[in-house]
Short mmCIF file of C-alpha atoms in Angstrom, two decimals:
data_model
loop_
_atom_site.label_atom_id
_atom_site.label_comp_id
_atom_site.label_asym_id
_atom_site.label_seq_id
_atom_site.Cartn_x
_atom_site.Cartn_y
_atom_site.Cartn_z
CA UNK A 1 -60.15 62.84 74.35
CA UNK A 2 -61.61 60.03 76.28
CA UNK A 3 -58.08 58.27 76.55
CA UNK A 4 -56.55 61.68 78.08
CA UNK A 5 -59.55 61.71 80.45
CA UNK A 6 -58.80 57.92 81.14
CA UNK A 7 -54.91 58.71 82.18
CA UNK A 8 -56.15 61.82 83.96
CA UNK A 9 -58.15 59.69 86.03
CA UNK A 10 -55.41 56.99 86.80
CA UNK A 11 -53.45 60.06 87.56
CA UNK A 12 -56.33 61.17 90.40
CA UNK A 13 -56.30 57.45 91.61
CA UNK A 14 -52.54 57.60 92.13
CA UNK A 15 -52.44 61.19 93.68
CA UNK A 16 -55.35 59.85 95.92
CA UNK A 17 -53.31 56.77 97.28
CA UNK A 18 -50.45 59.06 97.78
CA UNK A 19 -52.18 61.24 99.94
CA UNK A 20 -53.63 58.13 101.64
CA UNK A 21 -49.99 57.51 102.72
CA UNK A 22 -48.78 60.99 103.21
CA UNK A 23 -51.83 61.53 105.74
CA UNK A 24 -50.69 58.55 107.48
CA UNK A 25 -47.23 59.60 107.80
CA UNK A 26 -48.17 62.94 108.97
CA UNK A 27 -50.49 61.31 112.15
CA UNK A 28 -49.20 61.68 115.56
CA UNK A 29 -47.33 59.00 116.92
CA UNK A 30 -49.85 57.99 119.65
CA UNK A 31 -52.50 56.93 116.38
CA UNK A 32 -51.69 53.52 114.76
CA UNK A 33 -50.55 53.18 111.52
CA UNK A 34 -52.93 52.13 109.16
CA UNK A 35 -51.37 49.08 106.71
CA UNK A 36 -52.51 48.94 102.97
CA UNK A 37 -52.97 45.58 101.34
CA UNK A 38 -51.08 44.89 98.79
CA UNK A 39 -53.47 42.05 97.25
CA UNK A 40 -54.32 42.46 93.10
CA UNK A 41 -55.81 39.61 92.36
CA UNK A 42 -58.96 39.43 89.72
CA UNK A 43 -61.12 36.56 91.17
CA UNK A 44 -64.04 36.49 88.71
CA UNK A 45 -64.64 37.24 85.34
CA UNK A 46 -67.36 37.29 82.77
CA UNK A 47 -68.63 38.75 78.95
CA UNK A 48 -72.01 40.66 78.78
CA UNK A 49 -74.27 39.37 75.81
CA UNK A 50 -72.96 39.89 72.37
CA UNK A 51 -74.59 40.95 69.44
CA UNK A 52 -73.39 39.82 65.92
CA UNK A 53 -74.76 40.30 62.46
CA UNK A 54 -74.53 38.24 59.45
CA UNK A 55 -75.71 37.23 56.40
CA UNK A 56 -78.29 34.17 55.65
CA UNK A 57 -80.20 32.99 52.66
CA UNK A 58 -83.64 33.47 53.75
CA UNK A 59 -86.38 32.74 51.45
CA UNK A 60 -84.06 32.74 48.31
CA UNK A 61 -82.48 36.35 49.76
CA UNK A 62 -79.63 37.29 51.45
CA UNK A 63 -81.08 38.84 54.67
CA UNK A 64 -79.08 40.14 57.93
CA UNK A 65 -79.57 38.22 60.59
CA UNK A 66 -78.66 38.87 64.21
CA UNK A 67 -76.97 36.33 66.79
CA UNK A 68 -76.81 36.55 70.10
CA UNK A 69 -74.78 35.20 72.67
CA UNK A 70 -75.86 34.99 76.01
CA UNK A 71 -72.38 36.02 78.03
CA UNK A 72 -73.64 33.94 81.37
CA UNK A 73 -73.94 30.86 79.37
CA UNK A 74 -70.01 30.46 78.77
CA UNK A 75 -67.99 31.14 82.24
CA UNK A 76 -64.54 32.21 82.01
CA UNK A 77 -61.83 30.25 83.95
CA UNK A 78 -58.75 31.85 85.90
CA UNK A 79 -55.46 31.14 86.29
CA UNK A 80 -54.15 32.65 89.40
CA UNK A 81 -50.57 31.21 89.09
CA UNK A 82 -49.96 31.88 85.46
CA UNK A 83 -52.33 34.94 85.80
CA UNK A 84 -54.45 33.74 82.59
CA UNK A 85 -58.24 33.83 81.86
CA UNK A 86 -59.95 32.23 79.27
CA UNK A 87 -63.95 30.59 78.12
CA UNK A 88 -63.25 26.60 78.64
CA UNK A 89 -65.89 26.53 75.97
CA UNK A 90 -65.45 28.35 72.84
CA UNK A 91 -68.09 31.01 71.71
CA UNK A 92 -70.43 30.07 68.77
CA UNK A 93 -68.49 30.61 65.18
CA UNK A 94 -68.33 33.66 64.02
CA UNK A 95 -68.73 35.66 67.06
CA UNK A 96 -67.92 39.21 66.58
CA UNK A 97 -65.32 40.20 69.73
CA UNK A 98 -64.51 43.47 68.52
CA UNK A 99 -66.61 45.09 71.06
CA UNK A 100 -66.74 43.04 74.36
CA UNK A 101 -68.07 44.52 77.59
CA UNK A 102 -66.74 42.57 80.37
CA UNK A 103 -67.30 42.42 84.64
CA UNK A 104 -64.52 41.74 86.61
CA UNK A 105 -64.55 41.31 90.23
CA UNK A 106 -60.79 42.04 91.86
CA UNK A 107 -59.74 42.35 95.44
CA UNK A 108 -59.90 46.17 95.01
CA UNK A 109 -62.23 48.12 92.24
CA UNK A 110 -58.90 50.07 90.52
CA UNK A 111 -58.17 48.12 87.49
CA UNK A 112 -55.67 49.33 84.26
CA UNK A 113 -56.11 47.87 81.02
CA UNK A 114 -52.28 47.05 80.29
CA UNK A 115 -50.25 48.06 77.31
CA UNK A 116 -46.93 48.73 76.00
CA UNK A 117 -46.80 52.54 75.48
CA UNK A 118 -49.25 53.06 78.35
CA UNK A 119 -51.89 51.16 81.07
CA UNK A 120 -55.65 52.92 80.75
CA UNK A 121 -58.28 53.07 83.48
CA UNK A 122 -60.98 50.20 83.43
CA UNK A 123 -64.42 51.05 83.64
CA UNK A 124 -67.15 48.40 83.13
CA UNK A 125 -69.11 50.30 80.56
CA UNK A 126 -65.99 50.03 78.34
CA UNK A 127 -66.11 48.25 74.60
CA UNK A 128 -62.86 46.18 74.55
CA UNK A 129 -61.28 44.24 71.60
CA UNK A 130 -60.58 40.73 72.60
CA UNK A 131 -59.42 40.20 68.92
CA UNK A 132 -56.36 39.61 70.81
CA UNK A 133 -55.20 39.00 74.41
CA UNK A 134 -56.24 41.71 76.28
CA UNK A 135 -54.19 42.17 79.88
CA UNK A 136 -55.36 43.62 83.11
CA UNK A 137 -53.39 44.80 86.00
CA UNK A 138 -55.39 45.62 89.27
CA UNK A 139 -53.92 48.60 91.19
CA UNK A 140 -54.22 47.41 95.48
CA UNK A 141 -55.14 49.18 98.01
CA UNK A 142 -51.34 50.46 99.08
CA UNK A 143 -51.13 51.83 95.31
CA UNK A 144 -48.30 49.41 94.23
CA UNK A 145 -49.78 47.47 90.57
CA UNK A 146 -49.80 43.63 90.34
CA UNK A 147 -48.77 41.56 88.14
CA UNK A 148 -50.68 41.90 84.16
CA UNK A 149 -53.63 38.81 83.52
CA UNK A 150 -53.71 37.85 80.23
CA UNK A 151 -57.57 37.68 79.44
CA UNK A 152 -58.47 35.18 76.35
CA UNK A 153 -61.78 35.12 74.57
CA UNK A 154 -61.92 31.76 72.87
CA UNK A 155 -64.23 31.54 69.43
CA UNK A 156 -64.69 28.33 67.35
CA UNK A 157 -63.14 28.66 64.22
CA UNK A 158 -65.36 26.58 61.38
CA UNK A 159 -67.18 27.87 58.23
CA UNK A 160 -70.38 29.38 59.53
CA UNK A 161 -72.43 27.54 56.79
CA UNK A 162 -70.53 24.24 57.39
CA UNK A 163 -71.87 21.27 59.02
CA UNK A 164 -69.61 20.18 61.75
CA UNK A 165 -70.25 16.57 62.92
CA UNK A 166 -69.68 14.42 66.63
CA UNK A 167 -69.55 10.75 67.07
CA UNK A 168 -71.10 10.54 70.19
CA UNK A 169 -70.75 6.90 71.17
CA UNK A 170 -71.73 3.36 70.92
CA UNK A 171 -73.76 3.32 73.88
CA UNK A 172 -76.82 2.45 71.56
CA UNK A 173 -78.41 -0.78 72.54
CA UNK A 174 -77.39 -3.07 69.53
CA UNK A 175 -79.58 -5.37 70.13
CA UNK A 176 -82.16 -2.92 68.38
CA UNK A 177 -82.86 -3.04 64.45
CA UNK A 178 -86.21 -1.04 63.72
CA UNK A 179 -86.15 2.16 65.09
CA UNK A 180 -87.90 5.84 65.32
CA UNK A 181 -86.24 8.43 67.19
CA UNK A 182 -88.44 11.65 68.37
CA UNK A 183 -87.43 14.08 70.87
CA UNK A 184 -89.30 16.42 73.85
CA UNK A 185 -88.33 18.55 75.86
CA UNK A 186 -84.74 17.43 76.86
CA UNK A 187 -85.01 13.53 76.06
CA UNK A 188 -84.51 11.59 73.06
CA UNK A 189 -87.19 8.67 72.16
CA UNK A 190 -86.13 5.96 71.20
CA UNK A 191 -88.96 3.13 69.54
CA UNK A 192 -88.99 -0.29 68.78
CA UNK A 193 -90.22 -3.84 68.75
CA UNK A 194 -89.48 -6.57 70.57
CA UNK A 195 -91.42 -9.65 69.64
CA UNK A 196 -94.87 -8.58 69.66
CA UNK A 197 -94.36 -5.01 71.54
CA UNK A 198 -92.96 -1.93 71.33
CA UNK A 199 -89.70 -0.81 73.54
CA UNK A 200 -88.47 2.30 74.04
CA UNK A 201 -84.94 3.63 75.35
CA UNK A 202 -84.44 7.27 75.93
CA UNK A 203 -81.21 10.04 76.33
CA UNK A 204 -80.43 13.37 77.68
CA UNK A 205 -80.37 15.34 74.58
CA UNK A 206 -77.35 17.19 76.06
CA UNK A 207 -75.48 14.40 76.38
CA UNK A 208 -76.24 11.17 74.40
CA UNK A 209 -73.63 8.60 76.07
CA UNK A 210 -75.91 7.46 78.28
CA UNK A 211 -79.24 5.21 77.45
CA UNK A 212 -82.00 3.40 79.48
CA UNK A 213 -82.42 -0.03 79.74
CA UNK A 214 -84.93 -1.57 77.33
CA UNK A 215 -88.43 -1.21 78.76
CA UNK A 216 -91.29 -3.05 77.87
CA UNK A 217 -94.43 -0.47 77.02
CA UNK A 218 -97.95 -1.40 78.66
CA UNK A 219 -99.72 -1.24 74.56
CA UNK A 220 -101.86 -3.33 73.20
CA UNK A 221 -99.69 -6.33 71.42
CA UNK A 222 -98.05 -5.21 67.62
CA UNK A 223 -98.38 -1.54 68.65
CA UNK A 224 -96.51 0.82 65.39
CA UNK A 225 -93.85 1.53 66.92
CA UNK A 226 -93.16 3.78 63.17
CA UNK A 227 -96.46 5.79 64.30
CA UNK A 228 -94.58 7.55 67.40
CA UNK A 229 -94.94 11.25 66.86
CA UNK A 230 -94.82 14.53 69.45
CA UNK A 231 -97.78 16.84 69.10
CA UNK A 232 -97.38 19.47 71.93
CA UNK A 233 -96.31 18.28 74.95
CA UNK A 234 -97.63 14.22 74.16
CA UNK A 235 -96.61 11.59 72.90
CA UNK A 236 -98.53 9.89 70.28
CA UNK A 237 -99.14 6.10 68.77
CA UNK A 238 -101.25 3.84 66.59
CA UNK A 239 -101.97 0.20 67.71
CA UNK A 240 -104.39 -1.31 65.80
CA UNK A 241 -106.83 1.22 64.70
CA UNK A 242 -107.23 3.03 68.10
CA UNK A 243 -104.67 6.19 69.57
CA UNK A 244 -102.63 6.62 72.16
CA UNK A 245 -101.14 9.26 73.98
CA UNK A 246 -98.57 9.35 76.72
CA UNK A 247 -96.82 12.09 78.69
CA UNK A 248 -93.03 10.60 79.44
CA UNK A 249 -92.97 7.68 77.11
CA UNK A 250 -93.76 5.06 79.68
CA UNK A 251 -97.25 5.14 80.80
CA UNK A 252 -99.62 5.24 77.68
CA UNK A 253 -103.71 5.92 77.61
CA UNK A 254 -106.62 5.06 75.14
CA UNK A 255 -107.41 8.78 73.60
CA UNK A 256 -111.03 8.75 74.23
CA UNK A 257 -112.19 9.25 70.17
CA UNK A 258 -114.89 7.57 68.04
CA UNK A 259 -112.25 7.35 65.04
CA UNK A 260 -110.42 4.59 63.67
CA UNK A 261 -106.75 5.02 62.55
CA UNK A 262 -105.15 3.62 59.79
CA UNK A 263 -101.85 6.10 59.77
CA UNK A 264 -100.83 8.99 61.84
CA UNK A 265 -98.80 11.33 58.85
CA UNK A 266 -98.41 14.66 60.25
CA UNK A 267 -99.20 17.65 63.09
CA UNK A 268 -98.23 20.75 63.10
CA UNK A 269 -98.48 22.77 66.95
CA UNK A 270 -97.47 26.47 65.85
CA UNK A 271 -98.90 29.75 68.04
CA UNK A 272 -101.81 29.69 65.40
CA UNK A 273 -102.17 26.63 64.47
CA UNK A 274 -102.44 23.22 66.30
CA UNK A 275 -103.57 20.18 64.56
CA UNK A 276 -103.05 16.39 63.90
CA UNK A 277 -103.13 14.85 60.64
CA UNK A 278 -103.98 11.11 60.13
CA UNK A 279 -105.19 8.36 57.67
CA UNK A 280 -108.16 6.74 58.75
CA UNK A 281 -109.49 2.86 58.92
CA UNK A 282 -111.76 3.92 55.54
CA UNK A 283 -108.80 5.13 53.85
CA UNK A 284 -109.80 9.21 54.02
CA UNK A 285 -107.57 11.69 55.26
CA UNK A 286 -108.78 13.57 58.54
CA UNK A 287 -107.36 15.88 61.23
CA UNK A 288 -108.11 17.08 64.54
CA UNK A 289 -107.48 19.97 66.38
CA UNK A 290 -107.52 18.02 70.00
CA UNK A 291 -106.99 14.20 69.16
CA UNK A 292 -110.48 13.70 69.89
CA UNK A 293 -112.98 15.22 67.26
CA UNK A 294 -112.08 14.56 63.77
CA UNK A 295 -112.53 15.70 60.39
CA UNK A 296 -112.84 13.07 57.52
CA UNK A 297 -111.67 15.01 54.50
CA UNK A 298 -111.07 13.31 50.83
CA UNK A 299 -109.99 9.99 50.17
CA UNK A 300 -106.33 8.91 49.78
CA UNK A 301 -104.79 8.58 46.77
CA UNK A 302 -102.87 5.64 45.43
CA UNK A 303 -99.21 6.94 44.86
CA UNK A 304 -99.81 8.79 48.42
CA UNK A 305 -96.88 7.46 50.23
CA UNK A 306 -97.39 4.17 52.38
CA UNK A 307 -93.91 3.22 54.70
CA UNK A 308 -91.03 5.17 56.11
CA UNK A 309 -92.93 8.49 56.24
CA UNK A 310 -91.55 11.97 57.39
CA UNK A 311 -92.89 15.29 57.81
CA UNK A 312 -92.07 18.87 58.59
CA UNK A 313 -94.53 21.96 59.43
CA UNK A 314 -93.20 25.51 59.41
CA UNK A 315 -94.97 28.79 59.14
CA UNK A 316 -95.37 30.81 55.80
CA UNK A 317 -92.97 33.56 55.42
CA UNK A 318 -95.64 35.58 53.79
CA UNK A 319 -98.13 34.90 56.65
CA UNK A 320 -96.99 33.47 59.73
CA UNK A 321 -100.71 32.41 60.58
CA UNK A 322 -100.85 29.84 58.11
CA UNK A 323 -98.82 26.32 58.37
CA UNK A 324 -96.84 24.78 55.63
CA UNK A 325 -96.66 21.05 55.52
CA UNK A 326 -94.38 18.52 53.75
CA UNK A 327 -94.81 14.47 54.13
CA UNK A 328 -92.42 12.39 51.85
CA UNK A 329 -92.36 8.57 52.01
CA UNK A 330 -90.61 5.37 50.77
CA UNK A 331 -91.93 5.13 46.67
CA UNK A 332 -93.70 2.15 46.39
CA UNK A 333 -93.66 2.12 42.27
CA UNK A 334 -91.08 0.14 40.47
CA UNK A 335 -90.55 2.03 37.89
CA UNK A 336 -90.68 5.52 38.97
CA UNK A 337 -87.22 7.13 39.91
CA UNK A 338 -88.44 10.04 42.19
CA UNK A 339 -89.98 10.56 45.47
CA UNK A 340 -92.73 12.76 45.40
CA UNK A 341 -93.35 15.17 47.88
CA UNK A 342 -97.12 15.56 49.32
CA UNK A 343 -97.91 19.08 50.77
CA UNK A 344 -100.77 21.23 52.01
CA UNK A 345 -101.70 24.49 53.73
CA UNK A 346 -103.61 24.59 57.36
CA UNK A 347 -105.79 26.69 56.04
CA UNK A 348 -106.09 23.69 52.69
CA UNK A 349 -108.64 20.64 53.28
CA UNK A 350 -106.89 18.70 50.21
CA UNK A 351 -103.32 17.13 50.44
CA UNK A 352 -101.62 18.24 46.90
CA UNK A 353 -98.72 16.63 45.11
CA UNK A 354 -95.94 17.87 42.89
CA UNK A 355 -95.47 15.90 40.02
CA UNK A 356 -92.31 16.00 38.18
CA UNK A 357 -92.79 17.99 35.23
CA UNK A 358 -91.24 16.55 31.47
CA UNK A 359 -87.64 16.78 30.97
CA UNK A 360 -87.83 17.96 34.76
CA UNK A 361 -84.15 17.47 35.89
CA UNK A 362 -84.47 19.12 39.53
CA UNK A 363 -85.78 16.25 41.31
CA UNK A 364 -85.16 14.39 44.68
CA UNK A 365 -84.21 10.81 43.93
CA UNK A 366 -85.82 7.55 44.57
CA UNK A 367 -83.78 6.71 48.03
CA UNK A 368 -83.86 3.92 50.22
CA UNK A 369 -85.61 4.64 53.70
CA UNK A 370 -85.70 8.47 52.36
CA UNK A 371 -85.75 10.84 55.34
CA UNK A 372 -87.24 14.37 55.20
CA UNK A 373 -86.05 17.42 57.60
CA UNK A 374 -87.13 20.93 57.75
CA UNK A 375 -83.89 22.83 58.85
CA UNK A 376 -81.58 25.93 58.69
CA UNK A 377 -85.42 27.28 56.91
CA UNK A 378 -85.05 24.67 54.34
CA UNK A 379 -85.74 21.33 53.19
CA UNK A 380 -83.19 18.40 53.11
CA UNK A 381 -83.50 14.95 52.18
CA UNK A 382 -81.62 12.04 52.62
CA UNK A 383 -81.51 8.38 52.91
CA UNK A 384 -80.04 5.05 51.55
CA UNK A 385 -79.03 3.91 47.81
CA UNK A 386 -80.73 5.06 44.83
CA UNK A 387 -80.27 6.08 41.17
CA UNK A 388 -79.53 9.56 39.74
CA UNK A 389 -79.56 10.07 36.06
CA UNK A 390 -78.61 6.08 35.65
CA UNK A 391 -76.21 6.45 38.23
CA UNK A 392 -75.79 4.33 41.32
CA UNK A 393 -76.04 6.68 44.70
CA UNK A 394 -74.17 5.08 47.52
CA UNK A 395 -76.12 5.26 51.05
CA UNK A 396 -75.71 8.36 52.92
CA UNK A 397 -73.42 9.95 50.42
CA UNK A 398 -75.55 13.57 49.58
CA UNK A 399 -78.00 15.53 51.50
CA UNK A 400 -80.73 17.14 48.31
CA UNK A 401 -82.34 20.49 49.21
CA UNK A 402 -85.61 21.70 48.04
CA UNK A 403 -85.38 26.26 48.50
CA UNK A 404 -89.09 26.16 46.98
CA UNK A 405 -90.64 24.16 49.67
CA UNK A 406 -90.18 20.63 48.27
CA UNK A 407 -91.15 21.57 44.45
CA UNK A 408 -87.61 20.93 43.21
CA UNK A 409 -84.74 19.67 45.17
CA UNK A 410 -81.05 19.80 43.93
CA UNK A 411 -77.67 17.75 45.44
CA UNK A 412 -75.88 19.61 48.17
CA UNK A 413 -72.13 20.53 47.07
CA UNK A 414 -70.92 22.38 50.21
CA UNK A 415 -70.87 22.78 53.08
CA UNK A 416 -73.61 19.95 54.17
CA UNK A 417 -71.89 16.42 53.97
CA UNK A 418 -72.28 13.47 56.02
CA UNK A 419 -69.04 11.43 57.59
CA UNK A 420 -67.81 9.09 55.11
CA UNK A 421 -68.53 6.16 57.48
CA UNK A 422 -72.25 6.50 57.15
CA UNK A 423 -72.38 4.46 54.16
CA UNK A 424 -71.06 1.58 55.92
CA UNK A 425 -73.07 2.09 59.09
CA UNK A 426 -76.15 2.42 56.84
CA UNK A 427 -75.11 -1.56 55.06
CA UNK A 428 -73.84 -2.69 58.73
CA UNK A 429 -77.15 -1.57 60.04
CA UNK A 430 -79.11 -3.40 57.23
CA UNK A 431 -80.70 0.10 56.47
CA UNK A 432 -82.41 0.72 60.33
CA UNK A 433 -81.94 3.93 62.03
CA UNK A 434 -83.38 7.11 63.13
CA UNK A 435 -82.77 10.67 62.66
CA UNK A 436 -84.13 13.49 64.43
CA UNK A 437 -83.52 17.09 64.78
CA UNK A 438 -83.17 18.75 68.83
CA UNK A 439 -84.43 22.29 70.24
CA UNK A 440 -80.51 23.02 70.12
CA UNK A 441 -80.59 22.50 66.01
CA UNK A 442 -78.62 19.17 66.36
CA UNK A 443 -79.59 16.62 63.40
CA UNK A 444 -78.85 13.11 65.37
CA UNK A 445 -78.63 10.00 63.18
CA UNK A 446 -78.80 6.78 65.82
CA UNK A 447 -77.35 3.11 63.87
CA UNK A 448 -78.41 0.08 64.75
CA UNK A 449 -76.30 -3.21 65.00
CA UNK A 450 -72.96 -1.14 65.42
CA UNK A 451 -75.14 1.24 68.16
CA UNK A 452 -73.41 4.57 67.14
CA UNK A 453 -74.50 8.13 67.78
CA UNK A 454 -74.44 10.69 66.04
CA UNK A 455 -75.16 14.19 65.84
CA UNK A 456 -73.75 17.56 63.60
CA UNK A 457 -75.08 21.24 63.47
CA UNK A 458 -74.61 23.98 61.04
CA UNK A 459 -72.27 25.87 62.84
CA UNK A 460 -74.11 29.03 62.54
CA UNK A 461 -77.28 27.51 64.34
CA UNK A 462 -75.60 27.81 67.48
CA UNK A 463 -76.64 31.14 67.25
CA UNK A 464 -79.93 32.28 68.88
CA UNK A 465 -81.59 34.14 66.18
CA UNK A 466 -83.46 37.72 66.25
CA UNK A 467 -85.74 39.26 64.13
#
């Protein structure tokens, strides 16, 4: 069996070292001895990638999905008093560590995977359980065996499905009450206005303690601070009825374009598609494939949302060359009790809404500030009071999800909650903050007044994904 060969071949390392010494011995007593070090210390250690499947709700189905963790993105500490290795930071949930590869480096390459009844050779092509401890010994160069490590693999331990939340601070400038957060690359954008301009403070997205000072943008006066969006690698923004674009967030240029802007409402910048949506001055939706040369498409209707307006863009399952987009909005109408969510396809000139149907009972509420996310392949809304069925919704107190693309939307009732002291940040903050989701699947939600930070994932989407 491969474990006899194993002891067979701990049995030819031992007879070799013996003979080492035995040669030695045997050498005329004008040669000098030769001294074997007795060092068996491991002085490096590390995990190869790991592979885990699972199951995910994709498109209404249960699919299996694979995870991968890249092994040189969580180094392993050691020990060398207490002989002990271990990840300082934990692998992703639900890690599968049944069948590790590992590298070790040592002070000789003879290593025994220790055990009770009996030690086994170490070879680095083997598959090792790290379910539990596993301990090495490394065999030195005079053939005695040192002291056992105890190797750890460390795994966080939440509900896959669960969204696990981080305060990350109060280093928020509270001085700020509007606000729109977007994110590039690795920064987070800040927005707002101060007296008769627009400010902006920004964040490492791998860190959020640490902001900017308030800086002063050079836009024209009463710049929409709201309008900030990212479309590829810009920055975009309305003031007045002309565009402008900006690489970092500080220095901002006139987009060189014959149309006049009323609202900027969505973009979408996929591998096939790439193209800005906007409102213009005549009250007609248009887009643009380059910011410059627009299309003037049908006029806007009434109940089209006005304020507070979010967006998301994914691909089709069905066909990945063809964009889906959402935009919901603050409800303007007294009397209605729904927000309505406006959608079309890239390949669609008309913006389409879907009306709630008679006696309709799956429907996303009326919400203060509503805020609209695509994430985990879904939709989720959010935002601050309303009324459900005659009943009063405290601020921040249910995420809804819509698993037909924003047609219906129904309460979340595991898994997805938001900390209980969101309600009072969102009355503390008089209803201003931001949200906005990372490239590492964080969903941050920035206050203002108290200046906390905030940011939670679904546990699972620490996992890089593979087809």
């Amino acid at each position: 069996t491969h474990l006899q060969m194993k002891i067979k071949f701990l049995t030819v390392i031992t007879s070799l070292l013996a003979a080492a010494f035995m040669i030695t011995s045997c050498l005329d007593n004008d040669n000098e001895e030769i001294e074997y070090s007795p060092n068996s210390s491991i002085t490096a250690f590390a995990i190869k990638n790991i592979e885990t499947k699972y199951l995910s709700e994709v498109n209404g189905k249960d699919t299996t999905l694979t995870a991968t963790v890249v092994g040189k993105d969580y180094p392993f500490a050691i020990d060398q008093l207490q002989r002990t290795i271990w990840n300082v930071d934990s692998l992703p949930v639900g890690t599968d560590i049944s069948k590790v590869v590992v590298e070790i480096t040592a002070d000789t390459p003879w290593l025994v995977i220790a055990a009770e009844d009996k030690d086994t050779v170490w070879t680095s092509t083997d598959s090792l359980n790290f379910e539990n401890p596993v301990k090495f010994k490394v065999v030195a160069e005079n053939g005695t065996y040192g002291p056992a490590y105890t190797a750890k693999i460390n795994v966080h331990q939440q509900v896959p499905d669960s969204l696990q939340w981080s305060h990350i601070g109060n280093g928020f400038n509270t001085s700020i009450e509007v606000q729109k957060a977007v994110t590039l690359d690795d920064k987070l954008y800040v927005f707002t206005q101060q007296g008769s301009k627009v400010a902006l403070t920004t964040t490492d997205i791998n860190s959020g303690k640490s902001w900017t000072e308030l800086q002063t943008l050079n836009l024209p006066d009463y710049a929409d601070y709201s309008s900030v969006m990212v479309w590829g690698s810009n920055l975009y923004i309305l003031a007045g009825e002309e565009l402008y674009r900006s690489a970092n967030g500080t220095e901002w240029s006139k987009v060189n374009t014959d149309a006049k802007f009323s609202r900027l409402i969505a973009n979408v910048y996929s591998d096939n598609n790439k193209k800005l949506y906007a409102i213009n001055a005549e009250n007609h939706f248009m887009e643009s494939g380059d910011g410059i040369t627009w299309k003037v498409n049908e006029e806007v209707p009434a109940n089209f949302p006005q304020s507070h307006l979010s967006y998301a863009a994914y691909p089709l399952m069905t066909n990945t060359s063809i964009d889906y987009l959402a935009v919901m909005g603050d409800n303007s109408i007294p009397t209605d009790t729904a927000t309505i969510v406006w959608a079309k396809l890239t390949t669609e000139n008309t913006w389409g809404d879907y009306p709630i149907m008679e006696n309709e009972s799956k429907y996303c509420p009326k919400l203060a500030n509503i805020s609209m996310i695509y994430y985990n392949e879904l939709l989720y809304a959010f935002g601050g009071p309303g009324k459900s069925y005659g009943k009063d919704i405290p601020a921040f107190s249910k995420f809804y999800v819509s698993k037909d693309q924003g047609v219906s939307w129904t309460p979340v009732s595991q898994y997805l909650f938001f900390p209980e002291e969101f309600t009072d940040l969102y009355n503390q903050a008089k209803g201003n903050y931001s949200f906005v989701v990372d490239k590492n699947n964080f969903l941050w939600i920035i206050w203002s007044k108290s200046g906390q930070v905030w940011r939670g994932r679904i546990n699972k989407m620490g996992f890089l994904k593979k087809d």
